[in-house]
């Protein structure tokens, strides 16, 4: 791969950011960009000032949605280091998504280095309050100006950064979730496990309907029988029963969350009885009625850990843990954020340290 070209125009620092950052509203001063050309492969890697971009109206992604993305977080540790959480794992997942929709794969080490450089240049944008982070959004999309339906021959890869607060505006207040059986998000052998915009487009109408009814999110059922729970769209889901903790087994239509994977590992290390298996919505309703259901929480890069305070399915409004955050959820949130902020040692090697390289301004 070529060396990164740097066009750094201004000192990078966050100014006038409100205390409530919300999610994905503000962007840092620089982006990473590279192109894919059939004759050169991935080329022209550049870190440059953030600006609007102009596109040909026939740009393929705008018509057929050939795009993939990742969501990653950088944190500032209590020692002042800028660290990225599970950088490689995310870029490996980006490549899995790439293969599924005919996008050329990237070099994982090169992209992790590019991300490191960008985060290190924008280090002063990393917010430091607990629950806050610098959200990293790498994405790739088809660039050919062409209306035929086939994979694009040229692509653009961008990384943008956004200082964020908690994904849910009410902070660690448990969310209300509606189990969706009018629509499906994904089917097995479809795109469900791929981080591609189509899955998010598929979720919009159901999420709007749920919001109008006072819910924060939708829990999707499987696309075949609408019997088994799958995921929330922005989070994977975990159910705490008295005798086991369960998360739906990956079946091709569920996104393999990086936070999901981390939480499973932590729970195993804590000696909990954590199982990945199919869970029917009927099992959840029955266990609610018999008192076997103790809690429900979601995991995701954006949400980290989010307790579910209410789960509604048909005529069953299930108030979970009296609408309060579960003990296990809080413990997991504490554990993950302690690793993020360097409060606890990174025994799993999940953090990638970035290092300021003293790049000259031009
Ligand atoms: C993430 O957690 O990074 C996600 O992908 C959710 C995002 C679409 C808001």
Short mmCIF file of C-alpha atoms and ligand atoms in Angstrom, two decimals:
data_model
loop_
_atom_site.label_atom_id
_atom_site.label_comp_id
_atom_site.label_asym_id
_atom_site.label_seq_id
_atom_site.Cartn_x
_atom_site.Cartn_y
_atom_site.Cartn_z
CA UNK A 1 0.00 0.00 0.00
CA UNK A 2 1.08 3.56 -0.63
CA UNK A 3 1.94 5.83 2.30
CA UNK A 4 -0.83 8.07 3.64
CA UNK A 5 -0.79 11.59 2.23
CA UNK A 6 -1.47 14.21 4.93
CA UNK A 7 -3.23 17.50 4.26
CA UNK A 8 -3.66 18.92 7.74
CA UNK A 9 -4.87 22.48 7.51
CA UNK A 10 -5.70 23.55 11.00
CA UNK A 11 -4.99 22.67 14.60
CA UNK A 12 -7.45 19.98 15.53
CA UNK A 13 -9.51 20.75 18.57
CA UNK A 14 -13.12 20.66 19.58
CA UNK A 15 -14.56 24.10 20.12
CA UNK A 16 -18.05 25.09 21.18
CA UNK A 17 -19.31 21.56 21.57
CA UNK A 18 -22.44 21.46 23.75
CA UNK A 19 -22.30 19.49 27.00
CA UNK A 20 -25.02 17.16 25.63
CA UNK A 21 -23.31 15.62 22.62
CA UNK A 22 -26.10 13.28 21.56
CA UNK A 23 -25.16 10.75 18.90
CA UNK A 24 -23.66 11.46 15.49
CA UNK A 25 -24.37 15.19 15.27
CA UNK A 26 -20.87 16.68 15.34
CA UNK A 27 -17.84 15.80 13.23
CA UNK A 28 -14.14 16.41 13.65
CA UNK A 29 -11.98 18.50 11.31
CA UNK A 30 -10.36 15.73 9.27
CA UNK A 31 -11.31 12.57 7.41
CA UNK A 32 -9.46 9.60 5.95
CA UNK A 33 -10.20 8.83 2.32
CA UNK A 34 -9.00 6.25 -0.21
CA UNK A 35 -10.17 5.01 -3.60
CA UNK A 36 -10.45 1.65 -5.25
CA UNK A 37 -9.62 1.56 -8.95
CA UNK A 38 -9.64 -1.76 -10.85
CA UNK A 39 -6.14 -1.16 -12.22
CA UNK A 40 -4.57 -0.04 -8.91
CA UNK A 41 -6.59 -1.64 -6.13
CA UNK A 42 -6.96 0.49 -2.98
CA UNK A 43 -5.01 3.70 -3.60
CA UNK A 44 -4.63 7.41 -2.84
CA UNK A 45 -4.89 7.10 0.98
CA UNK A 46 -5.19 10.62 2.35
CA UNK A 47 -6.03 12.34 5.62
CA UNK A 48 -7.50 15.71 4.76
CA UNK A 49 -9.88 18.41 6.01
CA UNK A 50 -13.54 17.46 6.38
CA UNK A 51 -15.60 19.00 3.58
CA UNK A 52 -18.82 18.31 1.70
CA UNK A 53 -18.42 16.01 -1.28
CA UNK A 54 -19.88 16.23 -4.78
CA UNK A 55 -21.25 13.13 -6.53
CA UNK A 56 -22.37 12.23 -10.03
CA UNK A 57 -26.16 11.76 -9.87
CA UNK A 58 -25.76 8.21 -11.23
CA UNK A 59 -23.25 7.16 -8.55
CA UNK A 60 -24.14 3.51 -8.05
CA UNK A 61 -24.49 3.51 -4.28
CA UNK A 62 -27.26 6.10 -4.53
CA UNK A 63 -29.33 3.73 -6.66
CA UNK A 64 -28.56 0.19 -5.55
CA UNK A 65 -27.15 0.66 -2.06
CA UNK A 66 -23.83 -1.14 -2.49
CA UNK A 67 -22.29 0.09 0.74
CA UNK A 68 -20.98 -1.21 4.06
CA UNK A 69 -19.89 0.44 7.28
CA UNK A 70 -18.53 -0.09 10.77
CA UNK A 71 -19.10 1.60 14.12
CA UNK A 72 -16.07 1.73 16.42
CA UNK A 73 -15.21 3.84 19.46
CA UNK A 74 -12.09 5.64 20.64
CA UNK A 75 -11.69 6.71 24.25
CA UNK A 76 -9.30 8.84 26.25
CA UNK A 77 -7.92 6.79 29.14
CA UNK A 78 -7.35 8.21 32.60
CA UNK A 79 -3.66 8.46 31.61
CA UNK A 80 -4.53 10.66 28.62
CA UNK A 81 -3.90 8.01 25.94
CA UNK A 82 -6.22 7.80 22.94
CA UNK A 83 -7.29 4.18 22.47
CA UNK A 84 -9.51 2.38 19.98
CA UNK A 85 -11.68 -0.53 21.17
CA UNK A 86 -11.21 -3.77 19.18
CA UNK A 87 -10.03 -2.00 16.02
CA UNK A 88 -8.91 -5.15 14.15
CA UNK A 89 -12.04 -7.13 14.98
CA UNK A 90 -14.17 -4.37 13.51
CA UNK A 91 -12.15 -4.14 10.29
CA UNK A 92 -12.24 -7.92 9.93
CA UNK A 93 -16.03 -7.68 10.21
CA UNK A 94 -15.96 -4.90 7.58
CA UNK A 95 -14.24 -7.37 5.25
CA UNK A 96 -16.90 -10.02 5.99
CA UNK A 97 -19.55 -7.48 5.01
CA UNK A 98 -17.49 -6.55 1.93
CA UNK A 99 -17.40 -10.15 0.67
CA UNK A 100 -21.17 -10.51 1.02
CA UNK A 101 -21.96 -7.60 -1.28
CA UNK A 102 -19.05 -7.82 -3.76
CA UNK A 103 -16.98 -4.94 -2.39
CA UNK A 104 -13.17 -5.46 -2.55
CA UNK A 105 -11.65 -6.22 0.86
CA UNK A 106 -9.26 -3.83 2.57
CA UNK A 107 -5.91 -4.57 4.20
CA UNK A 108 -6.84 -4.85 7.89
CA UNK A 109 -3.47 -3.67 9.26
CA UNK A 110 -3.33 -0.73 6.88
CA UNK A 111 -6.84 0.44 7.79
CA UNK A 112 -6.19 0.02 11.52
CA UNK A 113 -3.07 2.18 11.11
CA UNK A 114 -5.03 4.79 9.14
CA UNK A 115 -7.66 4.87 11.88
CA UNK A 116 -4.95 5.24 14.48
CA UNK A 117 -3.41 8.15 12.60
CA UNK A 118 -6.74 9.90 12.18
CA UNK A 119 -7.73 9.43 15.82
CA UNK A 120 -4.33 10.60 16.97
CA UNK A 121 -4.62 13.78 14.86
CA UNK A 122 -8.13 14.38 16.27
CA UNK A 123 -7.22 13.31 19.80
CA UNK A 124 -8.41 16.59 21.30
CA UNK A 125 -11.93 15.81 20.11
CA UNK A 126 -12.26 12.74 22.30
CA UNK A 127 -14.76 13.60 25.03
CA UNK A 128 -13.81 12.35 28.48
CA UNK A 129 -17.01 11.94 30.50
CA UNK A 130 -18.10 8.39 31.26
CA UNK A 131 -20.28 7.04 28.45
CA UNK A 132 -18.81 9.52 25.96
CA UNK A 133 -16.44 8.60 23.15
CA UNK A 134 -15.17 9.47 19.72
CA UNK A 135 -17.29 7.37 17.36
CA UNK A 136 -15.37 6.13 14.32
CA UNK A 137 -17.39 5.46 11.19
CA UNK A 138 -15.45 3.72 8.39
CA UNK A 139 -17.58 3.12 5.28
CA UNK A 140 -17.19 1.99 1.69
CA UNK A 141 -19.49 2.56 -1.24
CA UNK A 142 -19.73 1.92 -4.99
CA UNK A 143 -18.72 4.95 -7.03
CA UNK A 144 -19.27 4.09 -10.72
CA UNK A 145 -21.55 6.56 -12.49
CA UNK A 146 -23.69 3.80 -14.02
CA UNK A 147 -27.29 2.61 -13.84
CA UNK A 148 -26.83 -1.08 -14.71
CA UNK A 149 -27.28 -3.53 -11.82
CA UNK A 150 -23.90 -5.09 -11.12
CA UNK A 151 -21.09 -4.54 -8.63
CA UNK A 152 -19.41 -1.18 -9.05
CA UNK A 153 -15.84 -1.28 -10.37
CA UNK A 154 -14.68 1.73 -8.35
CA UNK A 155 -15.16 2.46 -4.66
CA UNK A 156 -14.57 5.14 -2.06
CA UNK A 157 -13.50 4.34 1.50
CA UNK A 158 -13.95 7.08 4.10
CA UNK A 159 -13.47 7.33 7.84
CA UNK A 160 -15.27 10.11 9.66
CA UNK A 161 -15.19 10.79 13.41
CA UNK A 162 -17.94 12.07 15.67
CA UNK A 163 -17.70 12.93 19.38
CA UNK A 164 -20.73 11.24 20.96
CA UNK A 165 -22.59 10.88 24.22
CA UNK A 166 -24.90 8.02 25.15
CA UNK A 167 -26.80 6.57 22.17
CA UNK A 168 -30.12 6.73 24.00
CA UNK A 169 -30.82 10.33 24.99
CA UNK A 170 -32.09 9.33 28.45
CA UNK A 171 -28.70 7.89 29.43
CA UNK A 172 -28.77 4.64 31.44
CA UNK A 173 -32.55 4.82 31.83
CA UNK A 174 -33.89 1.42 30.64
CA UNK A 175 -35.36 1.46 27.14
CA UNK A 176 -38.85 0.37 26.08
CA UNK A 177 -38.89 -2.18 23.29
CA UNK A 178 -41.72 -3.37 21.05
CA UNK A 179 -41.48 -6.89 19.62
CA UNK A 180 -42.17 -6.50 15.94
CA UNK A 181 -44.32 -9.02 14.10
CA UNK A 182 -45.72 -6.91 11.25
CA UNK A 183 -42.40 -6.59 9.43
CA UNK A 184 -39.11 -8.48 9.30
CA UNK A 185 -35.61 -7.00 9.24
CA UNK A 186 -33.74 -9.86 7.58
CA UNK A 187 -34.01 -13.48 6.58
CA UNK A 188 -31.47 -16.27 6.80
CA UNK A 189 -29.07 -16.30 3.86
CA UNK A 190 -30.02 -12.65 3.26
CA UNK A 191 -28.04 -9.58 4.35
CA UNK A 192 -28.82 -9.63 8.07
CA UNK A 193 -25.28 -10.40 9.27
CA UNK A 194 -23.79 -7.79 6.96
CA UNK A 195 -23.35 -4.22 8.20
CA UNK A 196 -24.97 -2.63 5.17
CA UNK A 197 -27.41 0.29 4.94
CA UNK A 198 -30.19 -1.95 3.51
CA UNK A 199 -30.73 -3.50 6.95
CA UNK A 200 -31.17 -0.09 8.50
CA UNK A 201 -33.53 1.05 5.72
CA UNK A 202 -35.57 -2.12 6.37
CA UNK A 203 -35.93 -1.11 10.03
CA UNK A 204 -37.12 2.49 9.63
CA UNK A 205 -40.88 2.10 9.24
CA UNK A 206 -41.20 -0.36 12.13
CA UNK A 207 -39.08 1.93 14.33
CA UNK A 208 -41.30 4.91 13.47
CA UNK A 209 -44.45 2.95 14.31
CA UNK A 210 -42.87 1.85 17.60
CA UNK A 211 -41.83 5.41 18.46
CA UNK A 212 -45.37 6.68 17.87
CA UNK A 213 -46.53 4.09 20.41
CA UNK A 214 -43.97 5.34 22.96
CA UNK A 215 -41.22 2.74 22.42
CA UNK A 216 -37.51 3.43 21.88
CA UNK A 217 -36.70 0.46 19.64
CA UNK A 218 -37.96 -2.67 17.98
CA UNK A 219 -36.96 -6.27 18.77
CA UNK A 220 -36.95 -8.26 15.54
CA UNK A 221 -38.23 -11.82 15.26
CA UNK A 222 -36.81 -14.30 12.78
CA UNK A 223 -37.94 -13.76 9.20
CA UNK A 224 -39.19 -17.32 8.63
CA UNK A 225 -41.55 -18.22 11.49
CA UNK A 226 -41.53 -14.95 13.43
CA UNK A 227 -41.06 -17.09 16.49
CA UNK A 228 -37.46 -16.61 17.62
CA UNK A 229 -35.97 -13.32 18.81
CA UNK A 230 -33.05 -11.99 16.76
CA UNK A 231 -31.71 -8.48 17.49
CA UNK A 232 -32.73 -4.89 18.01
CA UNK A 233 -31.08 -3.40 14.92
CA UNK A 234 -28.79 -1.09 16.87
CA UNK A 235 -28.04 -3.70 19.55
CA UNK A 236 -27.77 -7.44 20.13
CA UNK A 237 -30.01 -8.74 22.87
CA UNK A 238 -29.30 -10.76 26.03
CA UNK A 239 -31.92 -12.35 28.28
CA UNK A 240 -31.09 -13.03 31.93
CA UNK A 241 -33.03 -15.97 33.29
CA UNK A 242 -32.63 -17.20 36.89
CA UNK A 243 -30.57 -20.18 35.71
CA UNK A 244 -28.82 -18.90 32.57
CA UNK A 245 -28.01 -15.89 30.45
CA UNK A 246 -28.93 -16.32 26.81
CA UNK A 247 -28.29 -14.47 23.58
CA UNK A 248 -29.63 -15.55 20.18
CA UNK A 249 -27.23 -17.83 18.33
CA UNK A 250 -25.80 -16.25 15.18
CA UNK A 251 -27.75 -17.69 12.28
CA UNK A 252 -26.86 -15.47 9.31
CA UNK A 253 -29.60 -12.91 9.84
CA UNK A 254 -28.19 -11.42 13.07
CA UNK A 255 -25.34 -8.93 13.12
CA UNK A 256 -22.32 -10.50 14.90
CA UNK A 257 -21.81 -7.63 17.34
CA UNK A 258 -18.32 -6.91 18.63
CA UNK A 259 -19.73 -5.80 21.99
CA UNK A 260 -21.86 -8.98 21.99
CA UNK A 261 -18.69 -11.03 21.57
CA UNK A 262 -16.88 -9.09 24.29
CA UNK A 263 -19.78 -9.47 26.73
CA UNK A 264 -19.97 -13.24 26.12
CA UNK A 265 -16.24 -13.48 26.87
CA UNK A 266 -16.54 -11.42 30.06
CA UNK A 267 -19.54 -13.45 31.27
CA UNK A 268 -17.64 -16.69 30.63
CA UNK A 269 -14.69 -15.35 32.60
CA UNK A 270 -17.04 -14.45 35.44
CA UNK A 271 -18.20 -18.07 35.47
CA UNK A 272 -21.77 -17.23 34.40
CA UNK A 273 -23.88 -19.79 32.57
CA UNK A 274 -23.98 -17.93 29.23
CA UNK A 275 -25.47 -19.73 26.25
CA UNK A 276 -25.94 -18.85 22.59
CA UNK A 277 -29.11 -20.54 21.42
CA UNK A 278 -32.45 -19.94 19.76
CA UNK A 279 -34.93 -18.26 22.13
CA UNK A 280 -38.57 -18.07 21.21
CA UNK A 281 -40.62 -15.05 22.17
CA UNK A 282 -43.04 -17.51 23.81
CA UNK A 283 -40.25 -18.69 26.12
CA UNK A 284 -39.69 -15.09 27.18
CA UNK A 285 -43.40 -14.46 27.82
CA UNK A 286 -43.72 -17.73 29.78
CA UNK A 287 -40.61 -17.05 31.84
CA UNK A 288 -41.92 -13.56 32.61
CA UNK A 289 -45.14 -15.09 33.90
CA UNK A 290 -43.41 -17.72 36.03
CA UNK A 291 -40.77 -15.33 37.41
CA UNK A 292 -37.83 -17.07 35.69
CA UNK A 293 -37.06 -13.94 33.68
CA UNK A 294 -34.73 -11.65 35.63
CA UNK A 295 -33.59 -9.06 33.10
CA UNK A 296 -33.00 -8.06 29.50
CA UNK A 297 -30.19 -5.93 28.11
CA UNK A 298 -28.81 -4.91 24.76
CA UNK A 299 -25.19 -4.60 23.65
CA UNK A 300 -23.71 -2.49 20.85
CA UNK A 301 -20.87 -0.16 20.03
CA UNK A 302 -23.13 2.87 20.13
CA UNK A 303 -25.24 1.76 23.11
CA UNK A 304 -22.48 -0.18 25.00
CA UNK A 305 -24.91 -1.80 27.49
CA UNK A 306 -28.52 -0.74 27.63
CA UNK A 307 -31.05 -2.19 30.06
CA UNK A 308 -34.50 -2.99 28.75
CA UNK A 309 -37.20 -1.81 31.18
CA UNK A 310 -40.24 -2.81 29.14
CA UNK A 311 -40.77 -5.44 26.47
CA UNK A 312 -44.10 -5.48 24.72
CA UNK A 313 -45.38 -8.37 22.58
CA UNK A 314 -49.00 -8.53 21.42
CA UNK A 315 -51.10 -8.04 24.58
CA UNK A 316 -48.16 -8.69 26.95
CA UNK A 317 -46.54 -5.57 28.40
CA UNK A 318 -43.65 -7.01 30.36
CA UNK A 319 -42.18 -4.66 32.97
CA UNK A 320 -38.62 -5.92 33.43
CA UNK A 321 -36.91 -5.54 36.83
CA UNK A 322 -39.55 -2.93 37.76
CA UNK A 323 -38.27 -0.75 34.92
CA UNK A 324 -34.88 -0.32 36.66
CA UNK A 325 -31.39 -1.10 35.27
CA UNK A 326 -30.44 -4.69 36.08
CA UNK A 327 -27.59 -5.47 38.46
CA UNK A 328 -25.78 -7.54 35.82
CA UNK A 329 -26.26 -4.82 33.17
CA UNK A 330 -24.67 -2.21 35.44
CA UNK A 331 -21.80 -4.55 36.29
CA UNK A 332 -21.13 -5.21 32.60
CA UNK A 333 -21.33 -1.50 31.75
CA UNK A 334 -18.88 -0.77 34.56
CA UNK A 335 -16.52 -3.53 33.38
CA UNK A 336 -16.52 -2.44 29.73
CA UNK A 337 -16.20 1.26 30.45
CA UNK A 338 -13.40 0.55 32.97
CA UNK A 339 -11.50 -1.16 30.16
CA UNK A 340 -12.33 1.67 27.71
CA UNK A 341 -10.99 4.35 30.03
CA UNK A 342 -7.97 2.37 31.19
CA UNK A 343 -9.29 2.12 34.76
CA UNK A 344 -8.93 -1.68 34.62
CA UNK A 345 -6.03 -3.39 32.86
CA UNK A 346 -6.70 -4.44 29.26
CA UNK A 347 -6.09 -8.13 29.88
CA UNK A 348 -7.73 -9.15 26.58
CA UNK A 349 -5.63 -6.80 24.41
CA UNK A 350 -8.77 -5.10 23.18
CA UNK A 351 -7.30 -1.59 23.05
CA UNK A 352 -5.22 -0.18 20.20
CA UNK A 353 -3.13 2.74 21.41
CA UNK A 354 -2.76 5.69 19.05
CA UNK A 355 0.29 7.84 19.17
CA UNK A 356 0.69 11.48 18.21
CA UNK A 357 3.25 11.62 15.41
CA UNK A 358 3.80 15.39 15.34
CA UNK A 359 2.52 15.87 11.79
CA UNK A 360 3.49 19.20 10.20
CA UNK A 361 0.70 21.57 9.25
CA UNK A 362 0.69 22.75 5.62
C1 LIG B 1 -23.17 0.72 16.30
O1 LIG B 1 -23.42 0.37 17.45
O2 LIG B 1 -22.08 1.11 15.91
C2 LIG B 1 -24.19 0.67 15.33
O3 LIG B 1 -23.95 0.19 14.28
C3 LIG B 1 -25.46 1.31 15.60
C4 LIG B 1 -25.55 2.50 14.72
C5 LIG B 1 -26.20 2.11 13.44
C6 LIG B 1 -26.26 3.59 15.40
#
